[in-house]
Short mmCIF file of C-alpha atoms and ligand atoms in Angstrom, two decimals:
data_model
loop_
_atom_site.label_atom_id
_atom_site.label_comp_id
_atom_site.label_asym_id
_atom_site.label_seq_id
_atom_site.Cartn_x
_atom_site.Cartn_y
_atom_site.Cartn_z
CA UNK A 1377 -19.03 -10.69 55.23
CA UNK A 1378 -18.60 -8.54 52.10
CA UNK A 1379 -15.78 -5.70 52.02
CA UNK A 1380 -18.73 -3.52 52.34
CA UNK A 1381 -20.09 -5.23 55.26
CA UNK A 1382 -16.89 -4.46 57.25
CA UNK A 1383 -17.50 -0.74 56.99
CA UNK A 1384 -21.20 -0.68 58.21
CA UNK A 1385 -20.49 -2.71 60.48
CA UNK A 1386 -20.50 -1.75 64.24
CA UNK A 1387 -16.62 -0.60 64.58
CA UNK A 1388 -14.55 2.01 65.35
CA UNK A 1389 -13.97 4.28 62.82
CA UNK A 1390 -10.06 5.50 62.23
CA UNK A 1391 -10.92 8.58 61.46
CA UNK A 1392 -8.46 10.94 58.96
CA UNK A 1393 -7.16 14.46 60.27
CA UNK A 1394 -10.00 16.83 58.58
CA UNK A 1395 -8.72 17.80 54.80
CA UNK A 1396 -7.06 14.81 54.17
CA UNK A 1397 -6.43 14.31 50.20
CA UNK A 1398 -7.44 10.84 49.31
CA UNK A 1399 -6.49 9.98 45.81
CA UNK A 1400 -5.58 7.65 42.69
CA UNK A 1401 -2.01 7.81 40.81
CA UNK A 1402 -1.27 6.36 37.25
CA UNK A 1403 1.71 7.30 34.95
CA UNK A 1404 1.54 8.26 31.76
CA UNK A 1405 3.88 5.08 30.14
CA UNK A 1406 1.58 2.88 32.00
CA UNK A 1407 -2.34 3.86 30.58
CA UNK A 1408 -2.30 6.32 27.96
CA UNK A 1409 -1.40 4.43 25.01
CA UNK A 1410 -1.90 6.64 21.23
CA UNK A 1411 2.32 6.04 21.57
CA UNK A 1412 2.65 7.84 18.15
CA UNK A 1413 -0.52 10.16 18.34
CA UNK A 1414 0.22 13.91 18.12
CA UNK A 1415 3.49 14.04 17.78
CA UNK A 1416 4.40 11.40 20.30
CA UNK A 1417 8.06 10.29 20.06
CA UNK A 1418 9.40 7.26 21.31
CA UNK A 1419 10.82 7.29 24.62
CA UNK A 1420 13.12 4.75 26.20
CA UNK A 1421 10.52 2.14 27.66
CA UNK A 1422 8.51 2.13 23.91
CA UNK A 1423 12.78 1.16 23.01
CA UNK A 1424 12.73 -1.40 25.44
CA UNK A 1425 9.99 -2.90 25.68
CA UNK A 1426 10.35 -3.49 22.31
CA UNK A 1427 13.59 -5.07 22.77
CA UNK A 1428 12.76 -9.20 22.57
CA UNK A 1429 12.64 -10.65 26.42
CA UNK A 1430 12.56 -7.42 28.35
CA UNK A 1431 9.40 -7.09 29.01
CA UNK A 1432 6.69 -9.79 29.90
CA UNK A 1433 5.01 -11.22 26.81
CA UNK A 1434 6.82 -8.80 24.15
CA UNK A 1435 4.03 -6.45 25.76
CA UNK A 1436 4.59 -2.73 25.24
CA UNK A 1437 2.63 0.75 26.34
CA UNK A 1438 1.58 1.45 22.19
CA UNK A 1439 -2.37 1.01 23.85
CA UNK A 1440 -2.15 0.38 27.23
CA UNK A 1441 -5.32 1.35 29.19
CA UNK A 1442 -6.17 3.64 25.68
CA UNK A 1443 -6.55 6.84 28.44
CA UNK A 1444 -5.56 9.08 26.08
CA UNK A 1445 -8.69 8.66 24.31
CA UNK A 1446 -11.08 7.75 27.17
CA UNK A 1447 -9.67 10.25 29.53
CA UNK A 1448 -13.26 11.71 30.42
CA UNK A 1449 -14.72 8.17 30.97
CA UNK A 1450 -11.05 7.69 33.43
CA UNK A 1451 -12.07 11.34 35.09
CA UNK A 1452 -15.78 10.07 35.39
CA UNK A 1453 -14.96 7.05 37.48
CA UNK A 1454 -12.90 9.32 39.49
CA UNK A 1455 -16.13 11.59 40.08
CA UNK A 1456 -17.71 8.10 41.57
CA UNK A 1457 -14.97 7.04 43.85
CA UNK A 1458 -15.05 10.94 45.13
CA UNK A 1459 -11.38 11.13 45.28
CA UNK A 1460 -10.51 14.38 45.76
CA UNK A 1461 -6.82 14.44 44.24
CA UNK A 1462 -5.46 12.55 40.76
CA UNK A 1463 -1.64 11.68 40.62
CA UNK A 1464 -0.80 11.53 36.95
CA UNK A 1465 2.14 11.98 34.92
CA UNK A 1466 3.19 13.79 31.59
CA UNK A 1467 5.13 12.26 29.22
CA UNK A 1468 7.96 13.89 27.89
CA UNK A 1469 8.21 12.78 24.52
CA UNK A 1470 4.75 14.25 24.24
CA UNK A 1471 5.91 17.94 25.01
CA UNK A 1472 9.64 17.59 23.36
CA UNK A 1473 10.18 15.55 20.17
CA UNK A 1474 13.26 14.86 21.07
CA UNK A 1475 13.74 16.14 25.06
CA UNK A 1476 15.16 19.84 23.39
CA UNK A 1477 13.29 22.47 22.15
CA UNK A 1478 9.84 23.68 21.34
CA UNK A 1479 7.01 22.23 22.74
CA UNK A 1480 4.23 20.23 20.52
CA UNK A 1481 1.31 21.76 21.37
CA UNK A 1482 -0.79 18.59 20.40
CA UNK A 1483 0.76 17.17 23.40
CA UNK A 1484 0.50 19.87 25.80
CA UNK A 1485 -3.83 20.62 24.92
CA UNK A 1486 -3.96 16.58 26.16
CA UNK A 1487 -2.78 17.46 29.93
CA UNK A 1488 -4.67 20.87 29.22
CA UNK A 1489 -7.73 18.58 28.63
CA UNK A 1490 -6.59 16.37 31.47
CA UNK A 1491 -6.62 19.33 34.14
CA UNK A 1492 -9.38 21.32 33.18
CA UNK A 1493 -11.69 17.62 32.84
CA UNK A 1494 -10.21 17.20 36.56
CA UNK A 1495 -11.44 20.65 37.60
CA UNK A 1496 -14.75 20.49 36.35
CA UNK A 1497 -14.77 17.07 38.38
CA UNK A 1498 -14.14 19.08 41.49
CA UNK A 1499 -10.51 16.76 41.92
CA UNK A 1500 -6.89 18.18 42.68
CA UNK A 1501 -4.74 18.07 39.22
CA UNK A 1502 -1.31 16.03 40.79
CA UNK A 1503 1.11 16.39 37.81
CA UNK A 1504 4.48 14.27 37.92
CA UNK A 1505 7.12 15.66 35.28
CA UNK A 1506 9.11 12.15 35.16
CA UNK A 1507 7.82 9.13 35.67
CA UNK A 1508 10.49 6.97 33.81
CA UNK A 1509 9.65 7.77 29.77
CA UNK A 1510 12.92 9.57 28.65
CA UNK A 1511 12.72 10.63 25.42
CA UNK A 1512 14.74 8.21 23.42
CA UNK A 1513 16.72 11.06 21.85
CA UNK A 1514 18.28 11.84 25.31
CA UNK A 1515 19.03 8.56 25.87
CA UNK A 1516 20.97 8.31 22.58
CA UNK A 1517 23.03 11.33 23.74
CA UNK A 1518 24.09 9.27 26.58
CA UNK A 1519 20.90 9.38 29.28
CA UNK A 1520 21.04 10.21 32.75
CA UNK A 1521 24.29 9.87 33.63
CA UNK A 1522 24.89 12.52 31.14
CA UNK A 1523 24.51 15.91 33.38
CA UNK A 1524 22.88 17.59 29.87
CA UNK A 1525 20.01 15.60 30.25
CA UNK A 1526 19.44 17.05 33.66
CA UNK A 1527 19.41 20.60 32.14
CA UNK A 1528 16.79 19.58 29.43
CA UNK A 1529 14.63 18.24 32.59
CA UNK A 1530 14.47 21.73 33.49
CA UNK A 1531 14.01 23.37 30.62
CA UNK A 1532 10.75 20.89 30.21
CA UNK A 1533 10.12 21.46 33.62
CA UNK A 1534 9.63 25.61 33.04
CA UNK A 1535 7.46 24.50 29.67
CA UNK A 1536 5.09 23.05 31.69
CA UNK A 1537 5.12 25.24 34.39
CA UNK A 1538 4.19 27.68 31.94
CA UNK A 1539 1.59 25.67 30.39
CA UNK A 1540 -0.43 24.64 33.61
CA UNK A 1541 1.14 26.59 36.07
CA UNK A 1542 -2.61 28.58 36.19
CA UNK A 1543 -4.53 25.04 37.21
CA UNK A 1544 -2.10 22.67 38.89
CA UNK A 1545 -1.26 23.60 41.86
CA UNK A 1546 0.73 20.02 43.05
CA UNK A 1547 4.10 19.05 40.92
CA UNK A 1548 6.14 16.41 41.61
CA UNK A 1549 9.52 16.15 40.01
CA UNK A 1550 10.56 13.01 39.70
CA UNK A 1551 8.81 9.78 40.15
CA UNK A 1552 11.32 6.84 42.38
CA UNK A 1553 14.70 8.09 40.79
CA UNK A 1554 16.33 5.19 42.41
CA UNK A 1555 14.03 2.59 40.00
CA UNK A 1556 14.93 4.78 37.54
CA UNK A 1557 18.97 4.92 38.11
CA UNK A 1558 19.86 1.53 39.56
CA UNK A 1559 17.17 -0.26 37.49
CA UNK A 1560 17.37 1.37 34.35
CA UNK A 1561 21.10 2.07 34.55
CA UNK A 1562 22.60 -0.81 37.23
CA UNK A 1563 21.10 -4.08 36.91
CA UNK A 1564 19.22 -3.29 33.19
CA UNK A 1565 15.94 -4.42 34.31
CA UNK A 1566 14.09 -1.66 33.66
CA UNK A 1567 14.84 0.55 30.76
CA UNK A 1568 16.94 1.72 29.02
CA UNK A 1569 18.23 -1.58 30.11
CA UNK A 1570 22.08 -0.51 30.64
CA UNK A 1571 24.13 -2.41 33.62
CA UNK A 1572 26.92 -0.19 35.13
CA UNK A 1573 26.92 0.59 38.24
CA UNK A 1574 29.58 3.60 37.60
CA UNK A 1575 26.15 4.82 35.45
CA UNK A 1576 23.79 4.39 38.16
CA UNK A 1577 25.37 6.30 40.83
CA UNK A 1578 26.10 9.05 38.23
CA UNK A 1579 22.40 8.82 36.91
CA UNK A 1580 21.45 9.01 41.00
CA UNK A 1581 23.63 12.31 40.94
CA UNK A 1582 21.99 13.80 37.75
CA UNK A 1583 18.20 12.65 38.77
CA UNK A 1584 18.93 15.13 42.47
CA UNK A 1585 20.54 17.73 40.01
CA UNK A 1586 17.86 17.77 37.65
CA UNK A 1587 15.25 17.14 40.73
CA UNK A 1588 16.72 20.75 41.90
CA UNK A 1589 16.99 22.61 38.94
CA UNK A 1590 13.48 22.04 38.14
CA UNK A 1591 12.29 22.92 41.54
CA UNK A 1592 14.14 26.18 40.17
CA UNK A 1593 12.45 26.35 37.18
CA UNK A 1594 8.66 25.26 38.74
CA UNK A 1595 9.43 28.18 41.07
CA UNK A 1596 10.43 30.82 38.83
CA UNK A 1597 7.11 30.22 36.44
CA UNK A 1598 4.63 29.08 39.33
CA UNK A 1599 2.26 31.18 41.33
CA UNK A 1600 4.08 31.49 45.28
CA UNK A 1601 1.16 29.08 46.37
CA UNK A 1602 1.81 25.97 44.34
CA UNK A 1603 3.18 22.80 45.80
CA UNK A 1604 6.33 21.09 45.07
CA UNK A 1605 7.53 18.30 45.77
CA UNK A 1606 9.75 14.96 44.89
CA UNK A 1607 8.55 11.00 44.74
CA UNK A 1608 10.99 8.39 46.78
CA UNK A 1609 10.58 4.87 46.93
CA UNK A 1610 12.44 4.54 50.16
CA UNK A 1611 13.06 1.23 51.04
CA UNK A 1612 11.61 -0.19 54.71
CA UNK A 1613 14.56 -2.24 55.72
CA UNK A 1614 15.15 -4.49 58.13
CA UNK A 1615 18.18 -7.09 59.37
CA UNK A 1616 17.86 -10.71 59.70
CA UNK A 1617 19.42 -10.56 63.12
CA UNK A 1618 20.21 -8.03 65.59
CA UNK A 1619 24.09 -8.96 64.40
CA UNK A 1620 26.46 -5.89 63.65
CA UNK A 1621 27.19 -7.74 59.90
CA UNK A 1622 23.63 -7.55 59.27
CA UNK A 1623 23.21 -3.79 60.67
CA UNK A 1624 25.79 -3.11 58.11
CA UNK A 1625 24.15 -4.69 55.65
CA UNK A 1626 21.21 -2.27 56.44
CA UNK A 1627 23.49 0.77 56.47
CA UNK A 1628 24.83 0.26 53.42
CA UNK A 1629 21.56 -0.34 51.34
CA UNK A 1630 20.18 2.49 53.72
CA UNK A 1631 22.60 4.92 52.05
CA UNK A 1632 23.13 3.33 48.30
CA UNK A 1633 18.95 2.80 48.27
CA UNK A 1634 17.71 5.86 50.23
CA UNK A 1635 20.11 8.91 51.66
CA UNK A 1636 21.43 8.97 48.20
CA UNK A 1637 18.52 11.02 47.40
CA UNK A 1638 17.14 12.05 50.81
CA UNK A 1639 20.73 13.58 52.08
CA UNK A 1640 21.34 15.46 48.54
CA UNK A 1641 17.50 16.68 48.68
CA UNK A 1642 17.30 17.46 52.38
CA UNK A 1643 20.37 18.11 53.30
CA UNK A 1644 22.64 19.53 50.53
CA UNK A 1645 25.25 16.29 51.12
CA UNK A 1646 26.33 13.05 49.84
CA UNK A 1647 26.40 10.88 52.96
CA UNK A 1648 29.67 10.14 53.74
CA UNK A 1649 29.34 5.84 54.11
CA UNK A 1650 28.08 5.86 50.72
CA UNK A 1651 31.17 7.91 49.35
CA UNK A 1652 33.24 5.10 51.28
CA UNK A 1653 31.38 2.04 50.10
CA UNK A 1654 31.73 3.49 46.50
CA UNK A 1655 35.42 4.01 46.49
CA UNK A 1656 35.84 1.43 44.36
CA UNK A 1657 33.33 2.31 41.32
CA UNK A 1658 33.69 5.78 41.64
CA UNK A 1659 35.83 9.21 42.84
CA UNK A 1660 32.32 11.23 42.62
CA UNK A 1661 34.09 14.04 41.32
CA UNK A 1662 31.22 14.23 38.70
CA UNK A 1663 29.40 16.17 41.32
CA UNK A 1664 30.25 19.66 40.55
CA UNK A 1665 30.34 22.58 42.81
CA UNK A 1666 26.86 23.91 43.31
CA UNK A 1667 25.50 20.46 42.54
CA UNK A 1668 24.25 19.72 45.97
CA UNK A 1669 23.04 23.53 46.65
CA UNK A 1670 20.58 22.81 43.46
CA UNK A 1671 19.73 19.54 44.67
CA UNK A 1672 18.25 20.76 48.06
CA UNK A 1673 16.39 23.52 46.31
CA UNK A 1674 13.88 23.80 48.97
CA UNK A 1675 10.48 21.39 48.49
CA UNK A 1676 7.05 21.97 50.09
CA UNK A 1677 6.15 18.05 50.65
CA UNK A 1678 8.06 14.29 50.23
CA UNK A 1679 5.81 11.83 48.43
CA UNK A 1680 6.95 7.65 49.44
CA UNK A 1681 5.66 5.17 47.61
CA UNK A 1682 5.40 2.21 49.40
CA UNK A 1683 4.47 -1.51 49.28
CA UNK A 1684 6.06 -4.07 51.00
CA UNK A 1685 9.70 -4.33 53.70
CA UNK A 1686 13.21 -5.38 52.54
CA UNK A 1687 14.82 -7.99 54.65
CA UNK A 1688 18.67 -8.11 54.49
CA UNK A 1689 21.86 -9.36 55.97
CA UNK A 1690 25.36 -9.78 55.03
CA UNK A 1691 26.72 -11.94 52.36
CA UNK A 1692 26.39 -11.54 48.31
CA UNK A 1693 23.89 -9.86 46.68
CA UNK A 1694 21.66 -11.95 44.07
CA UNK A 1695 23.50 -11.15 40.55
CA UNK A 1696 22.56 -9.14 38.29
CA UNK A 1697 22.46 -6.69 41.48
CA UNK A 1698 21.36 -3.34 41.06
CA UNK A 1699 23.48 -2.32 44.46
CA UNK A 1700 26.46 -0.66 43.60
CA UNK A 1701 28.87 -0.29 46.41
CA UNK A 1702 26.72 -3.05 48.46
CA UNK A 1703 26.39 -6.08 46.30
CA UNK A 1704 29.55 -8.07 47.54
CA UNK A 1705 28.11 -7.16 51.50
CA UNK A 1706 23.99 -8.01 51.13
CA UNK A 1707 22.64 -10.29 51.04
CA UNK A 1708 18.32 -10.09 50.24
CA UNK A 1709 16.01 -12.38 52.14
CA UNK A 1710 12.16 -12.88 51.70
CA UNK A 1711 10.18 -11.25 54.24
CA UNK A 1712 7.49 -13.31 55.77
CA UNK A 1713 3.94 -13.03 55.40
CA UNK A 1714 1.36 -13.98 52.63
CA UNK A 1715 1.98 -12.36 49.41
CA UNK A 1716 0.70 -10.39 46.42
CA UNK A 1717 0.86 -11.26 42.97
CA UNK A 1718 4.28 -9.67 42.46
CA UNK A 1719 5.43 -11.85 45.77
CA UNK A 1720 5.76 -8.81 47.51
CA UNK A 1721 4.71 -9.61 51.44
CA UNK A 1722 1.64 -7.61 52.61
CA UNK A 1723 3.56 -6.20 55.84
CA UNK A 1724 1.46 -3.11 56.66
CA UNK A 1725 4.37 -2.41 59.59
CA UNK A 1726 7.05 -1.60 57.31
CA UNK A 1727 4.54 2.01 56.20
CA UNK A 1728 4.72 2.85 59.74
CA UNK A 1729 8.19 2.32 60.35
CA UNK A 1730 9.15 4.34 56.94
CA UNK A 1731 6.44 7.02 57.77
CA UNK A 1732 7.62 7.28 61.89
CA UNK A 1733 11.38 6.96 60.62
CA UNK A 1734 10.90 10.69 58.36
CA UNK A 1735 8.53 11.63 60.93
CA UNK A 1736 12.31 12.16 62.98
CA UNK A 1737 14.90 12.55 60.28
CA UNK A 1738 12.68 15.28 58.45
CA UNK A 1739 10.73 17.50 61.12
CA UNK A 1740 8.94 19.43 59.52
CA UNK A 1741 8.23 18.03 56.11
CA UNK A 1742 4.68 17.19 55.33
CA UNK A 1743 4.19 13.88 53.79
CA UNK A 1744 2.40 12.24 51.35
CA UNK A 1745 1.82 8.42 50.56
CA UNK A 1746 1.58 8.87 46.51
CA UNK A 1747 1.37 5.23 46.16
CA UNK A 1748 0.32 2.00 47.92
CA UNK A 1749 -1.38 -0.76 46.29
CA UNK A 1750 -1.11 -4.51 45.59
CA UNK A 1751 -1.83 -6.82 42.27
CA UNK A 1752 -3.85 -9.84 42.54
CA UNK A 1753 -4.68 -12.35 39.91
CA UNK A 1754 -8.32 -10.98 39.80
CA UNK A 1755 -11.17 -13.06 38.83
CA UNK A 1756 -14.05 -11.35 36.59
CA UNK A 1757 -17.60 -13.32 37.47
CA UNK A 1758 -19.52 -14.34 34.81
CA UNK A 1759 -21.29 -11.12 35.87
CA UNK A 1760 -18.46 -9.23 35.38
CA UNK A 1761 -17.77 -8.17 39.01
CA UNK A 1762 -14.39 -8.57 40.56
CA UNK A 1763 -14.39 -9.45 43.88
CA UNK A 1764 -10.53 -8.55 45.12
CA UNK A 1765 -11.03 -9.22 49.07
CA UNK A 1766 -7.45 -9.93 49.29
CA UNK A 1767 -6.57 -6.02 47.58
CA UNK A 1768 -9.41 -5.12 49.94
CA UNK A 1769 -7.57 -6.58 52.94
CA UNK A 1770 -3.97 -4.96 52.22
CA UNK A 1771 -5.84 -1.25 51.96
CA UNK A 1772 -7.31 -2.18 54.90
CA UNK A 1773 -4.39 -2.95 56.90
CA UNK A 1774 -2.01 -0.15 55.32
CA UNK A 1775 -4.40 2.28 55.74
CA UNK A 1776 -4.69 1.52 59.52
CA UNK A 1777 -1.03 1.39 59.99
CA UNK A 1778 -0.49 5.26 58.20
CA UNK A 1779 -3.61 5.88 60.91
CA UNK A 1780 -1.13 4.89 63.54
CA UNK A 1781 1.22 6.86 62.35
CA UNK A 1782 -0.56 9.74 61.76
CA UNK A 1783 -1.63 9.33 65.47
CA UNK A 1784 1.86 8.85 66.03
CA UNK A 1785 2.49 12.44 65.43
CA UNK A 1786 3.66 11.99 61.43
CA UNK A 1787 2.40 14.53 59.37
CA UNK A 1788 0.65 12.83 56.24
CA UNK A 1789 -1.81 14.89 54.42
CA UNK A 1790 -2.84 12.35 51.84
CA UNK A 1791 -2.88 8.93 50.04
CA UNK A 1792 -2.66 8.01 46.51
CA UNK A 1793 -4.14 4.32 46.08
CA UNK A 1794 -2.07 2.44 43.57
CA UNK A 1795 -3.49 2.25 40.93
CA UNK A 1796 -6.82 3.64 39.63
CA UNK A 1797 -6.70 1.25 36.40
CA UNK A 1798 -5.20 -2.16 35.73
CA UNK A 1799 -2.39 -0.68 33.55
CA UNK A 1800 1.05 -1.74 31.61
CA UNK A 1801 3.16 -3.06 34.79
CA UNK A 1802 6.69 -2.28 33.45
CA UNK A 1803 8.59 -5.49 32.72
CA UNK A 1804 6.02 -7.90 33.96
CA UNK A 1805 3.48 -5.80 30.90
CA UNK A 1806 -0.10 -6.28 31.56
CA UNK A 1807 0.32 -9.53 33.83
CA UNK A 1808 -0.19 -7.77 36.70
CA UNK A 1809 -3.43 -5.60 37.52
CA UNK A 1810 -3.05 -3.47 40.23
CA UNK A 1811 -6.25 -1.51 39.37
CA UNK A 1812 -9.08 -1.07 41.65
CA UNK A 1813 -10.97 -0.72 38.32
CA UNK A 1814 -10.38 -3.64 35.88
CA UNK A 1815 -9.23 -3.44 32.62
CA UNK A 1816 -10.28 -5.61 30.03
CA UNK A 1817 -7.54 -4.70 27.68
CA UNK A 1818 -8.89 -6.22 24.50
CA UNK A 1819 -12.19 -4.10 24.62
CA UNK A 1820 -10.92 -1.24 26.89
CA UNK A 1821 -14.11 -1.82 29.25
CA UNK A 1822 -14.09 -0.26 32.40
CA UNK A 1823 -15.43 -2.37 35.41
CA UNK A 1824 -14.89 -0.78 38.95
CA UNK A 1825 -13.76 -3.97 41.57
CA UNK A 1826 -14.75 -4.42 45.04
CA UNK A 1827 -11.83 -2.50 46.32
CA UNK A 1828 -12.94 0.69 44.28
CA UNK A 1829 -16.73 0.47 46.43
CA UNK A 1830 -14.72 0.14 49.43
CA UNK A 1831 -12.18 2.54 48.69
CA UNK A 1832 -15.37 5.03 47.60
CA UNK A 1833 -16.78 4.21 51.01
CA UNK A 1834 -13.47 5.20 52.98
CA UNK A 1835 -13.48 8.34 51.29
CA UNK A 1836 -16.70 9.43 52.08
CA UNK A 1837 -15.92 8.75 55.22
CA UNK A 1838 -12.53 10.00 55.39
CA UNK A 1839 -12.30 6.65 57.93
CA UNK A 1840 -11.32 3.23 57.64
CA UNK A 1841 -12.76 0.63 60.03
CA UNK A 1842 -10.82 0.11 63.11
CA UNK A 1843 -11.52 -3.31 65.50
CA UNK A 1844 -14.18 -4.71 66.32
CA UNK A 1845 -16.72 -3.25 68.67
CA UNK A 1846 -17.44 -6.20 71.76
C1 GCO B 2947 6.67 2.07 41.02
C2 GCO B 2947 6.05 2.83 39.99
C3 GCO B 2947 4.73 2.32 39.48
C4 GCO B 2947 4.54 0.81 39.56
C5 GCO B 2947 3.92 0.43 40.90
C6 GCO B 2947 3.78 -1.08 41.03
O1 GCO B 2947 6.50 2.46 42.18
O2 GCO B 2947 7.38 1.12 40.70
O3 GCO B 2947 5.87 4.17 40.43
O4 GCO B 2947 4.78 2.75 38.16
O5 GCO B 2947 3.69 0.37 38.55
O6 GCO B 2947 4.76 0.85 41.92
O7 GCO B 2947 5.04 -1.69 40.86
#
């Protein structure tokens, strides 16, 4: 029975509440190539992944999926699916040279062209402001855990307020600040490749900062009806036993991994374990008075991104660990289950116990799932098709479980399937495809997959197939 099959079959339909936004995300690193078109400068991942053994295969973003050339095609294929929403993000070395100062007009007419293609196409313009591509310039002035580079955030975020304030009405801020901080600045895995974890917790400070300052900024240049909002990859974790060493081990990567933005953001606090499992790295008096006012800067929505659980328990952290304040406590185990290509378990549960979890500790804040994918080794038929049943099966089963938590009471008003496009996969460069359109990156051809008809099909629906009728 083909993907297809399953939804025509006789079943019952999990219907979505009326309106729902079904979408696609990308980001900008990560498809739109022309690196040094327009005015382009570098930013830090075009720096590190061309730094020898960073990144998979000496691959870097110069090309990627080429979208900044075949945008309208990209657009088009969106028009197909009938998604009715488009998470993208802007890169900032394409508005400001060097992360200061005027804006290169070159760069802003692309995400002019970008919105108004995604009008015309009837879909919802999601812009991102940060999704990871500092301009390198910043970085050389010392990077996030410099507080100026929060204040250039929101100076860029008022430039492009100003520039597509009239046709976007959905910004998000920043895009998983805690890859960004504890990857880029803690373990060095990600760029800019630095490993301090003194820099990571100040680059977590300076990401809420500049996450609230820019909330400022969006609201001070954007008409009262927009929509803004923030990106979290909170992390669905769970212990290895029901022992208290093992529940600590949870609290601590709870608050070094997740209330370390959702406590600043939500609550206008530092939570008061992490301040205590820190002692040792830091005194936090980098935090400045006012700090945490900016940083909860009232938001409209909470995007979480989402793919698989974290299993933990006490003991040492795998080195080089990205934890600071927990890495000498936690210990990381494999959750069980089959996996994906990035041996990431497919554990639909762990979306339903993030989603139910906010459902309680933020009443009142509407949710969205702005990513949720999986990468498979896909296989292109000699007739070109790509028949992903496995990337079919882990939409299937995530989708049900935000259906039982939407019928759970947890308000969710859309999903963002990652990702539209087989695209440039950070350090692991274009070995993994997470696309539900294939990429063939030497000739830039387009080929929808299996999962993009079924995806199409749940759309038009605005249902995904429940059990079995009989
Ligand atoms: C992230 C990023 C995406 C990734 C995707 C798959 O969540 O890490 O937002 O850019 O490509 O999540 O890892």
């Amino acid at each position: 029975m083909s993907a297809l099959d399953i939804l025509t079959s006789d079943t019952t339909d999990l219907r979505f509440p009326s309106g729902f936004r079904w979408g696609t995300a990308t980001a900008a690193y990560q498809i739109e190539g022309a690196a040094t078109e327009d005015g382009r400068t570098p930013s830090i991942w075009d720096t590190f992944s061309r730094t020898p053994g960073k990144v998979h295969n000496g691959d870097t973003g110069d090309v990627a999926a080429d979208h900044y050339h075949r945008m309208p095609e990209d657009v088009a294929l969106m028009r197909r699916l009938g998604v009715t929403d488009y998470r993208f993000s802007i890169a900032w070395p394409r508005v400001q040279q060097t992360g200061r100062g005027p804006a290169v007009q070159k760069g802003l007419d692309f995400y002019r062209r970008l919105v108004d293609e995604l009008l015309n196409a009837g879909i919802r313009p999601v812009a991102t402001l940060y999704h990871w591509d500092l301009p390198q310039e910043l970085e050389n002035a010392g990077g996030w855990p410099q507080r100026e580079t929060a204040q250039c955030f929101a100076e860029y975020a008022g430039i492009m307020a100003d520039a597509l304030g009239d046709r976007v009405g959905t910004w998000t801020t920043l895009n998983e600040p805690w890859c960004a901080a504890f990857l880029g600045y803690g373990n060095g895995v990600h760029a800019p490749g630095r490993t301090s974890h003194l820099d990571s917790l100040r680059a977590a400070h300076h990401f809420n900062l500049a996450h609230g300052w820019a909330v400022r900024a969006l609201r001070e240049a954007l008409p009262d009806t927009s929509e803004v909002s923030l990106t979290l990859n909170l992390h669905a974790l769970r212990p290895l036993t029901p022992s208290a060493d093992d529940l600590d081990a949870v609290r601590r990567i709870d608050a070094v991994g997740n209330r370390i933005f959702l406590d600043p953001v939500f609550h206008g606090r530092l939570p008061d374990d992490l301040i205590r499992d820190t002692a040792a790295i830091t005194d936090w008096s980098f935090v400045r008075d006012g700090d945490l006012a900016a940083a909860s800067t009232p938001i409209d929505s909470l995007g979480i991104n989402y793919y698989s659980p974290t299993v933990v328990a006490a003991g040492e952290c795998e080195s080089p660990s990205p934890w600071a304040g927990a890495e000498r406590h936690v210990r990381f185990l494999p959750a069980p289950g089959p996996r994906t290509a990035m041996d990431w378990p497919v554990d639909a549960g762990g979306l339903y116990e993030l989603l139910t979890r906010l459902r309680d500790d933020l009443p009142g804040v509407p949710l969205l799932v702005t990513e949720n994918g999986a990468a498979y080794h896909d296989y292109s038929d000699p007739s070109g098709r790509v028949h992903d049943p496995e990337r079919v099966s882990y939409l299937h089963s995530h989708l049900t479980a935000l259906h039982r938590a939407i019928e759970a009471g947890t308000d969710v008003r859309g999903y963002f399937l990652w990702s539209l496009l087989d695209n440039f996969e950070w350090a692991y460069g274009y070995s993994r495809r997470f696309g539900i359109v294939h990429v063939d990156f030497a000739s830039q051809r387009r080929t929808p997959k299996e999962s993009a008809d079924w995806y199409a099909q749940v759309i038009a629906r605005n249902a995904v197939e429940g059990r079995q009728e009989g």
